């Protein structure tokens, strides 16, 4: 049996969570009829120009949130946060000026990197200006501290006040040796967000990620489009003081030039970083960096609805999908709205369509079902991170999270792809649900990209909640 594209995926999702929501009872599968017309209409509305690309903190957010609340109310779902469908998520927006500058100087001369072309930098500190003066460059390989892999790129070096240069992905990606980390499959340590966080924990004043399109899974053009505009972060009590002063990317050719100025062979030094026993390399260069920031504080929201369960209603199964996208670029000629039909109007439409299916399902599941539309995923999983730190429903009572992100539009499919195989036993529920439809589970085709760690499911997995 072949089931068409996205509604086949949604049917599988319903079957999967019926097992979780049924609390172990032997139940017939619930009604998983997916209304294709409803699904298509939700995608059409959410991805329309009227919604302005659904960026947090813009009129597009207001329209998106109003639409979601209206749809949840029409379905008869209860508010998920007391009497409200909303969870307030405090955010800060920082926009780096185009005059951002980064230069390196050493015994062999100096090097200036051009903003946008050679490097993209920003600061998540809530200050109008961020700068470094004479900060020593240190190459720290992959920038990983992972005791379970007996790996510490920061061993025997103090990087306080220094600027670390870091490779993306894992040592296993470079060596393709299955005994090094997980070989060609990216781990949590391979992601850019971890590397920036670890550099700050080590006391670095600056962190520069060396962009490699193959290792990162995307080209420099995406770095330019994603990290040159306004950057969002969660508002914190210390106004971001716990982060490095400067964060950013450098293009691979610019990194080669930086290593040449330091008298180092980039290829040989990077290859050494993938071998056990690597020691960080002081580069003999010092960085001068200046960044002017425009800073704005605002409040975004997660939208939450619930369908109360039966005998185990104080246990929860949660569907998630992020409602945000990239908004619009006023400097772009012609049509300047990033509509985000697939990423992630499709996932939000799936969330609403599954909610309709569950409302129609009789009898109701034993466990309560929560529908959670999250903000700020494009900026680094902000809404899910905030929810995991401030859960409306206790995480200890949350038995499963199923995240819908960029649903499949490729036509008939027999296969159901699971990202991050081996991270949760929910995969076995997915396998059983697929078998009921004559389908089969297959692992992701590009495990080296680490997509499991780049979507909202990961915020819950880090908090100990089974998430698929």
Short mmCIF file of C-alpha atoms in Angstrom, two decimals:
data_model
loop_
_atom_site.label_atom_id
_atom_site.label_comp_id
_atom_site.label_asym_id
_atom_site.label_seq_id
_atom_site.Cartn_x
_atom_site.Cartn_y
_atom_site.Cartn_z
CA UNK A 1 0.00 0.00 0.00
CA UNK A 2 1.32 3.44 -0.87
CA UNK A 3 0.03 6.49 0.95
CA UNK A 4 0.39 9.88 -0.61
CA UNK A 5 2.99 12.31 0.67
CA UNK A 6 2.16 14.50 3.63
CA UNK A 7 -1.19 13.01 4.62
CA UNK A 8 0.48 9.60 4.71
CA UNK A 9 3.04 11.05 7.11
CA UNK A 10 0.25 12.49 9.24
CA UNK A 11 -1.60 9.20 9.32
CA UNK A 12 1.59 7.53 10.55
CA UNK A 13 1.92 10.22 13.21
CA UNK A 14 -1.59 9.53 14.41
CA UNK A 15 -0.98 5.80 14.60
CA UNK A 16 2.32 6.29 16.40
CA UNK A 17 0.91 8.47 19.13
CA UNK A 18 -2.24 6.42 19.50
CA UNK A 19 0.05 3.75 20.90
CA UNK A 20 1.64 6.27 23.29
CA UNK A 21 -1.65 7.90 24.22
CA UNK A 22 -3.37 4.58 24.81
CA UNK A 23 -1.20 3.89 27.84
CA UNK A 24 -0.60 0.31 26.80
CA UNK A 25 -4.26 -0.66 26.32
CA UNK A 26 -5.03 -2.88 23.35
CA UNK A 27 -6.93 -0.36 21.22
CA UNK A 28 -7.96 -0.42 17.61
CA UNK A 29 -6.21 2.29 15.61
CA UNK A 30 -8.00 5.63 15.97
CA UNK A 31 -9.56 7.40 13.05
CA UNK A 32 -6.55 8.61 11.09
CA UNK A 33 -8.49 9.97 8.14
CA UNK A 34 -6.59 13.06 7.16
CA UNK A 35 -8.59 15.78 5.47
CA UNK A 36 -6.41 16.77 2.53
CA UNK A 37 -8.50 19.84 1.71
CA UNK A 38 -8.14 21.17 5.25
CA UNK A 39 -4.41 20.53 5.20
CA UNK A 40 -3.91 22.30 1.88
CA UNK A 41 -5.97 25.27 3.03
CA UNK A 42 -3.90 25.71 6.20
CA UNK A 43 -0.68 25.66 4.15
CA UNK A 44 -2.12 28.17 1.67
CA UNK A 45 -3.18 30.60 4.41
CA UNK A 46 -0.04 30.37 6.55
CA UNK A 47 2.30 30.70 3.56
CA UNK A 48 0.41 33.60 1.97
CA UNK A 49 1.92 37.06 1.62
CA UNK A 50 -0.62 38.29 4.17
CA UNK A 51 1.37 36.48 6.88
CA UNK A 52 4.59 38.28 5.86
CA UNK A 53 6.88 35.30 6.38
CA UNK A 54 5.81 34.70 10.01
CA UNK A 55 8.88 36.19 11.67
CA UNK A 56 8.67 36.59 15.47
CA UNK A 57 8.20 40.14 16.67
CA UNK A 58 6.51 41.34 13.47
CA UNK A 59 2.91 41.80 12.31
CA UNK A 60 3.35 38.40 10.67
CA UNK A 61 3.56 36.84 14.13
CA UNK A 62 0.39 38.58 15.27
CA UNK A 63 -1.54 37.20 12.27
CA UNK A 64 -0.08 33.71 12.69
CA UNK A 65 -0.86 33.50 16.40
CA UNK A 66 -4.40 34.83 15.89
CA UNK A 67 -4.99 32.22 13.18
CA UNK A 68 -3.71 29.35 15.34
CA UNK A 69 -5.79 30.37 18.35
CA UNK A 70 -8.87 30.70 16.13
CA UNK A 71 -8.36 27.23 14.66
CA UNK A 72 -7.80 25.58 18.05
CA UNK A 73 -10.95 27.24 19.38
CA UNK A 74 -12.99 26.11 16.36
CA UNK A 75 -11.92 22.53 17.06
CA UNK A 76 -13.14 22.82 20.64
CA UNK A 77 -9.71 22.31 22.18
CA UNK A 78 -8.96 23.68 25.62
CA UNK A 79 -6.35 26.38 26.23
CA UNK A 80 -3.03 24.78 27.12
CA UNK A 81 -1.71 27.38 29.55
CA UNK A 82 -4.38 27.83 32.20
CA UNK A 83 -7.06 30.02 30.63
CA UNK A 84 -4.77 31.05 27.77
CA UNK A 85 -3.59 29.45 24.55
CA UNK A 86 -0.35 31.46 24.80
CA UNK A 87 2.98 31.08 26.58
CA UNK A 88 5.00 34.29 26.64
CA UNK A 89 8.58 33.89 25.37
CA UNK A 90 10.84 36.91 26.10
CA UNK A 91 13.25 37.61 23.25
CA UNK A 92 15.95 40.03 22.23
CA UNK A 93 16.73 41.04 18.65
CA UNK A 94 20.21 42.20 17.68
CA UNK A 95 21.11 43.61 14.29
CA UNK A 96 24.80 43.95 13.45
CA UNK A 97 25.74 46.98 11.37
CA UNK A 98 27.23 46.37 7.92
CA UNK A 99 30.39 48.19 9.12
CA UNK A 100 31.35 45.16 11.23
CA UNK A 101 35.12 44.66 10.99
CA UNK A 102 37.53 41.83 11.78
CA UNK A 103 41.28 41.92 11.28
CA UNK A 104 44.17 39.72 12.32
CA UNK A 105 47.75 40.81 12.90
CA UNK A 106 50.95 38.89 13.61
CA UNK A 107 54.66 38.75 12.93
CA UNK A 108 54.04 38.05 9.24
CA UNK A 109 51.74 41.01 8.69
CA UNK A 110 48.01 41.64 8.90
CA UNK A 111 44.82 40.38 7.29
CA UNK A 112 41.42 42.06 7.02
CA UNK A 113 38.30 39.97 6.40
CA UNK A 114 35.34 41.52 4.57
CA UNK A 115 31.92 41.32 6.24
CA UNK A 116 29.59 39.10 4.25
CA UNK A 117 32.21 37.91 1.77
CA UNK A 118 34.83 36.45 4.11
CA UNK A 119 33.08 36.40 7.46
CA UNK A 120 29.76 37.00 9.17
CA UNK A 121 29.88 38.00 12.84
CA UNK A 122 27.36 38.99 15.50
CA UNK A 123 27.01 39.42 19.23
CA UNK A 124 24.23 37.99 21.39
CA UNK A 125 25.15 40.40 24.18
CA UNK A 126 22.52 43.10 24.57
CA UNK A 127 24.89 46.01 24.08
CA UNK A 128 25.07 48.68 21.35
CA UNK A 129 28.72 47.90 20.65
CA UNK A 130 30.87 44.78 20.97
CA UNK A 131 34.60 44.74 20.37
CA UNK A 132 37.80 42.79 20.89
CA UNK A 133 41.25 44.32 20.96
CA UNK A 134 44.35 42.15 20.63
CA UNK A 135 42.50 38.90 21.34
CA UNK A 136 44.81 35.96 20.65
CA UNK A 137 43.67 33.45 18.00
CA UNK A 138 43.71 29.79 19.08
CA UNK A 139 42.78 26.88 16.82
CA UNK A 140 40.88 24.38 19.00
CA UNK A 141 40.09 21.79 16.35
CA UNK A 142 36.47 20.71 16.61
CA UNK A 143 35.95 22.58 19.88
CA UNK A 144 34.55 19.49 21.62
CA UNK A 145 34.61 18.34 25.22
CA UNK A 146 33.05 14.84 25.22
CA UNK A 147 34.11 12.55 28.07
CA UNK A 148 32.14 9.62 26.64
CA UNK A 149 34.37 9.75 23.56
CA UNK A 150 37.52 10.47 25.62
CA UNK A 151 37.86 13.75 23.74
CA UNK A 152 38.80 17.24 24.98
CA UNK A 153 39.94 19.86 22.49
CA UNK A 154 40.34 22.38 25.32
CA UNK A 155 42.70 20.24 27.40
CA UNK A 156 45.85 21.97 28.63
CA UNK A 157 44.99 25.41 27.26
CA UNK A 158 43.38 28.50 28.76
CA UNK A 159 41.28 30.39 26.22
CA UNK A 160 39.93 33.10 28.52
CA UNK A 161 39.82 36.35 26.59
CA UNK A 162 40.99 34.65 23.38
CA UNK A 163 39.28 34.02 20.04
CA UNK A 164 38.91 30.35 19.18
CA UNK A 165 38.74 29.03 15.62
CA UNK A 166 36.61 25.90 15.33
CA UNK A 167 35.84 23.30 12.65
CA UNK A 168 32.24 22.20 12.11
CA UNK A 169 30.92 18.62 12.40
CA UNK A 170 32.75 15.80 14.26
CA UNK A 171 36.20 14.22 13.97
CA UNK A 172 34.39 11.08 12.78
CA UNK A 173 33.09 12.95 9.75
CA UNK A 174 36.63 13.81 8.67
CA UNK A 175 38.10 10.36 9.26
CA UNK A 176 35.04 8.29 8.27
CA UNK A 177 36.31 5.90 10.93
CA UNK A 178 33.29 4.31 12.70
CA UNK A 179 35.40 4.04 15.86
CA UNK A 180 35.81 7.83 16.05
CA UNK A 181 32.66 9.33 17.57
CA UNK A 182 29.92 7.84 15.31
CA UNK A 183 31.90 7.86 12.09
CA UNK A 184 30.00 9.66 9.34
CA UNK A 185 26.93 10.25 11.52
CA UNK A 186 26.96 13.64 13.21
CA UNK A 187 26.55 13.73 16.97
CA UNK A 188 25.29 16.56 19.17
CA UNK A 189 28.89 17.79 19.41
CA UNK A 190 29.07 18.43 15.69
CA UNK A 191 26.46 21.19 15.64
CA UNK A 192 27.39 24.86 15.45
CA UNK A 193 25.23 25.77 18.45
CA UNK A 194 27.10 23.36 20.75
CA UNK A 195 30.48 24.69 19.61
CA UNK A 196 29.50 28.29 20.34
CA UNK A 197 28.11 27.33 23.75
CA UNK A 198 31.22 25.31 24.65
CA UNK A 199 33.54 28.15 23.67
CA UNK A 200 31.66 30.45 26.04
CA UNK A 201 31.83 27.86 28.82
CA UNK A 202 35.60 27.76 28.32
CA UNK A 203 35.79 31.55 28.68
CA UNK A 204 36.55 32.47 25.06
CA UNK A 205 35.92 36.09 24.14
CA UNK A 206 35.37 35.23 20.47
CA UNK A 207 34.41 32.11 18.51
CA UNK A 208 34.71 31.73 14.74
CA UNK A 209 33.34 28.66 12.99
CA UNK A 210 35.13 27.61 9.80
CA UNK A 211 32.47 27.09 7.17
CA UNK A 212 32.77 23.96 5.05
CA UNK A 213 29.73 23.36 2.84
CA UNK A 214 30.06 19.57 2.89
CA UNK A 215 30.65 19.32 6.64
CA UNK A 216 27.96 21.87 7.54
CA UNK A 217 25.39 20.59 5.04
CA UNK A 218 24.72 24.03 3.52
CA UNK A 219 26.55 26.64 1.48
CA UNK A 220 28.01 30.03 2.33
CA UNK A 221 24.99 31.73 0.75
CA UNK A 222 22.82 30.34 3.54
CA UNK A 223 25.24 31.72 6.14
CA UNK A 224 24.99 35.11 4.44
CA UNK A 225 21.19 35.11 4.26
CA UNK A 226 20.58 33.67 7.73
CA UNK A 227 23.21 35.36 9.91
CA UNK A 228 23.54 38.83 8.36
CA UNK A 229 20.07 40.05 9.33
CA UNK A 230 18.52 40.59 12.73
CA UNK A 231 19.48 37.78 15.13
CA UNK A 232 17.04 36.56 17.77
CA UNK A 233 17.84 35.12 21.17
CA UNK A 234 16.10 34.42 24.43
CA UNK A 235 16.16 37.37 26.80
CA UNK A 236 18.26 36.48 29.85
CA UNK A 237 18.76 38.04 33.26
CA UNK A 238 22.44 38.74 32.47
CA UNK A 239 21.64 40.31 29.05
CA UNK A 240 23.77 37.69 27.32
CA UNK A 241 26.89 38.32 29.39
CA UNK A 242 27.47 34.57 29.63
CA UNK A 243 28.08 34.31 25.89
CA UNK A 244 31.24 35.11 23.97
CA UNK A 245 31.56 38.77 23.02
CA UNK A 246 31.81 37.91 19.31
CA UNK A 247 30.37 34.88 17.51
CA UNK A 248 30.52 34.15 13.82
CA UNK A 249 31.50 32.22 10.72
CA UNK A 250 34.53 32.56 8.44
CA UNK A 251 34.48 31.30 4.87
CA UNK A 252 36.83 28.38 4.23
CA UNK A 253 39.15 30.29 1.87
CA UNK A 254 39.35 33.08 4.44
CA UNK A 255 40.29 30.47 7.04
CA UNK A 256 43.08 29.22 4.78
CA UNK A 257 44.39 32.77 4.48
CA UNK A 258 44.23 33.16 8.26
CA UNK A 259 46.26 29.97 8.76
CA UNK A 260 48.77 31.05 6.11
CA UNK A 261 49.24 34.37 7.94
CA UNK A 262 49.91 32.30 11.05
CA UNK A 263 52.52 30.18 9.24
CA UNK A 264 50.30 27.09 9.43
CA UNK A 265 49.13 24.66 6.77
CA UNK A 266 45.35 24.64 7.02
CA UNK A 267 44.76 21.17 5.55
CA UNK A 268 47.43 19.49 7.66
CA UNK A 269 46.37 21.24 10.87
CA UNK A 270 42.68 20.41 10.28
CA UNK A 271 43.57 16.77 9.58
CA UNK A 272 45.53 16.60 12.84
CA UNK A 273 42.47 17.93 14.69
CA UNK A 274 40.53 14.80 13.72
CA UNK A 275 42.99 12.48 15.44
CA UNK A 276 42.96 11.48 19.10
CA UNK A 277 45.43 13.39 21.22
CA UNK A 278 45.11 16.65 19.28
CA UNK A 279 46.30 19.70 21.19
CA UNK A 280 44.99 23.21 20.60
CA UNK A 281 47.31 25.42 18.53
CA UNK A 282 48.04 29.06 19.48
CA UNK A 283 48.20 30.83 16.11
CA UNK A 284 50.43 33.78 16.92
CA UNK A 285 47.81 36.19 15.60
CA UNK A 286 45.68 38.72 17.42
CA UNK A 287 42.16 39.80 16.52
CA UNK A 288 40.70 43.29 16.45
CA UNK A 289 36.91 43.20 16.06
CA UNK A 290 34.32 45.95 16.12
CA UNK A 291 30.57 45.47 15.87
CA UNK A 292 27.77 48.02 16.23
CA UNK A 293 24.47 46.53 17.38
CA UNK A 294 20.87 47.66 17.25
CA UNK A 295 19.06 45.93 20.12
CA UNK A 296 15.32 45.45 20.66
CA UNK A 297 13.53 43.57 23.44
CA UNK A 298 10.12 42.04 22.74
CA UNK A 299 7.87 39.13 23.67
CA UNK A 300 6.96 36.33 21.29
CA UNK A 301 4.66 33.37 22.08
CA UNK A 302 4.29 29.63 21.92
CA UNK A 303 0.69 28.59 21.15
CA UNK A 304 -0.62 25.65 23.18
CA UNK A 305 -3.88 23.69 23.06
CA UNK A 306 -4.88 20.44 24.73
CA UNK A 307 -7.31 17.59 24.31
CA UNK A 308 -7.89 16.11 27.80
CA UNK A 309 -7.49 12.37 28.08
CA UNK A 310 -9.25 9.71 30.09
CA UNK A 311 -7.97 7.62 32.95
CA UNK A 312 -4.38 8.91 32.64
CA UNK A 313 -5.14 12.50 31.72
CA UNK A 314 -2.25 13.81 33.82
CA UNK A 315 0.19 12.18 31.44
CA UNK A 316 0.83 13.93 28.13
CA UNK A 317 1.67 13.16 24.53
CA UNK A 318 2.82 16.30 22.70
CA UNK A 319 2.77 17.19 19.01
CA UNK A 320 5.05 20.10 18.11
CA UNK A 321 5.65 22.24 15.02
CA UNK A 322 7.37 25.61 14.74
CA UNK A 323 5.19 28.36 13.28
CA UNK A 324 7.97 30.86 12.51
CA UNK A 325 9.90 31.53 9.33
CA UNK A 326 12.30 34.23 8.08
CA UNK A 327 9.93 37.14 7.50
CA UNK A 328 10.78 39.63 4.79
CA UNK A 329 13.86 41.46 3.52
CA UNK A 330 12.99 45.08 2.77
CA UNK A 331 16.30 45.54 0.91
CA UNK A 332 15.45 42.75 -1.53
CA UNK A 333 14.08 43.97 -4.89
CA UNK A 334 10.75 42.63 -6.08
CA UNK A 335 8.99 40.01 -3.99
CA UNK A 336 10.79 40.14 -0.64
CA UNK A 337 8.74 37.79 1.55
CA UNK A 338 10.13 34.41 2.60
CA UNK A 339 6.81 32.55 2.67
CA UNK A 340 8.05 29.28 4.19
CA UNK A 341 5.37 27.01 2.72
CA UNK A 342 7.30 23.82 3.45
CA UNK A 343 9.39 25.17 6.34
CA UNK A 344 7.21 25.15 8.27
CA UNK A 345 3.67 26.00 7.17
CA UNK A 346 3.47 22.32 6.25
CA UNK A 347 4.29 21.23 9.81
CA UNK A 348 1.83 23.68 11.38
CA UNK A 349 -0.86 22.61 8.90
CA UNK A 350 -0.08 19.04 9.92
CA UNK A 351 -0.44 19.98 13.58
CA UNK A 352 -3.88 21.51 12.95
CA UNK A 353 -5.01 18.61 10.75
CA UNK A 354 -3.95 16.03 13.32
CA UNK A 355 -5.76 18.02 15.99
CA UNK A 356 -8.91 17.76 13.89
CA UNK A 357 -8.38 14.01 13.50
CA UNK A 358 -7.89 13.51 17.25
CA UNK A 359 -10.98 15.58 18.12
CA UNK A 360 -13.00 13.23 15.90
CA UNK A 361 -11.46 10.08 17.38
CA UNK A 362 -13.69 8.08 19.73
CA UNK A 363 -13.11 6.93 22.35
CA UNK A 364 -10.67 9.58 23.50
CA UNK A 365 -7.14 8.49 24.38
CA UNK A 366 -6.29 7.66 27.97
CA UNK A 367 -3.53 10.25 28.02
CA UNK A 368 -4.02 13.92 27.25
CA UNK A 369 -2.78 15.21 23.91
CA UNK A 370 -1.08 18.59 23.62
CA UNK A 371 -0.66 20.60 20.42
CA UNK A 372 2.28 22.98 20.74
CA UNK A 373 3.11 25.53 18.01
CA UNK A 374 6.56 26.92 18.77
CA UNK A 375 8.27 30.22 18.07
CA UNK A 376 11.87 30.99 17.18
CA UNK A 377 13.00 27.67 15.70
CA UNK A 378 14.75 29.34 12.79
CA UNK A 379 16.83 31.39 15.23
CA UNK A 380 18.08 28.35 17.15
CA UNK A 381 15.12 26.40 18.61
CA UNK A 382 14.28 29.27 20.96
CA UNK A 383 10.61 28.49 21.62
CA UNK A 384 11.23 24.83 22.39
CA UNK A 385 14.25 25.68 24.54
CA UNK A 386 12.13 28.11 26.53
CA UNK A 387 9.29 25.61 26.91
CA UNK A 388 11.67 22.85 28.03
CA UNK A 389 13.04 25.22 30.68
CA UNK A 390 9.56 26.50 31.63
CA UNK A 391 7.18 23.61 30.86
CA UNK A 392 3.45 24.15 31.11
CA UNK A 393 2.93 20.41 31.47
CA UNK A 394 5.53 18.68 33.69
CA UNK A 395 8.28 17.07 31.64
CA UNK A 396 8.30 14.09 33.97
CA UNK A 397 4.70 13.43 32.92
CA UNK A 398 5.37 14.01 29.20
CA UNK A 399 5.72 10.53 27.75
CA UNK A 400 6.41 11.45 24.11
CA UNK A 401 7.02 14.37 21.77
CA UNK A 402 6.51 14.05 18.01
CA UNK A 403 7.87 16.99 16.03
CA UNK A 404 6.52 17.90 12.59
CA UNK A 405 9.06 19.93 10.59
CA UNK A 406 9.01 20.38 6.80
CA UNK A 407 6.63 17.59 5.83
CA UNK A 408 7.25 15.53 2.72
CA UNK A 409 5.73 16.72 -0.56
CA UNK A 410 7.29 14.19 -2.92
CA UNK A 411 4.28 12.11 -3.89
CA UNK A 412 3.60 8.44 -3.09
CA UNK A 413 5.92 6.93 -0.51
CA UNK A 414 6.44 3.54 1.05
CA UNK A 415 9.19 4.69 3.39
CA UNK A 416 8.96 6.68 6.62
CA UNK A 417 12.27 8.35 7.39
CA UNK A 418 13.40 8.63 11.02
CA UNK A 419 16.02 11.27 11.79
CA UNK A 420 18.65 10.55 14.42
CA UNK A 421 18.16 6.79 14.55
CA UNK A 422 19.11 5.37 17.93
CA UNK A 423 18.18 8.42 20.01
CA UNK A 424 14.80 7.21 21.31
CA UNK A 425 12.75 4.03 21.68
CA UNK A 426 9.84 5.92 20.10
CA UNK A 427 11.34 4.62 16.86
CA UNK A 428 9.82 1.22 17.66
CA UNK A 429 6.35 2.78 17.98
CA UNK A 430 6.94 4.45 14.62
CA UNK A 431 7.97 1.12 13.12
CA UNK A 432 4.81 -0.57 14.40
CA UNK A 433 2.63 2.27 13.12
CA UNK A 434 4.25 2.11 9.69
CA UNK A 435 3.76 -1.66 9.48
CA UNK A 436 0.02 -1.23 10.02
CA UNK A 437 0.03 0.80 6.78
CA UNK A 438 2.25 -1.60 4.85
CA UNK A 439 5.14 0.84 5.12
CA UNK A 440 8.63 0.59 6.53
CA UNK A 441 11.01 2.72 8.57
CA UNK A 442 14.25 3.83 6.93
CA UNK A 443 17.08 5.87 8.43
CA UNK A 444 17.84 9.35 7.15
CA UNK A 445 19.92 9.47 3.96
CA UNK A 446 22.30 12.22 5.20
CA UNK A 447 23.18 11.42 8.83
CA UNK A 448 26.32 13.55 8.52
CA UNK A 449 24.11 16.69 8.53
CA UNK A 450 22.79 16.06 12.07
CA UNK A 451 19.24 17.16 11.27
CA UNK A 452 17.92 15.53 14.45
CA UNK A 453 19.86 18.15 16.44
CA UNK A 454 18.57 21.07 14.36
CA UNK A 455 14.84 20.78 15.05
CA UNK A 456 12.64 21.34 18.10
CA UNK A 457 12.56 17.68 19.09
CA UNK A 458 16.13 18.09 20.32
CA UNK A 459 15.23 20.65 22.99
CA UNK A 460 12.98 18.03 24.57
CA UNK A 461 15.49 15.20 24.10
CA UNK A 462 18.12 17.26 25.95
CA UNK A 463 15.63 17.60 28.81
CA UNK A 464 15.15 13.82 28.97
CA UNK A 465 11.81 13.56 27.13
CA UNK A 466 11.47 10.87 24.44
CA UNK A 467 11.24 12.85 21.18
CA UNK A 468 11.01 11.78 17.54
#
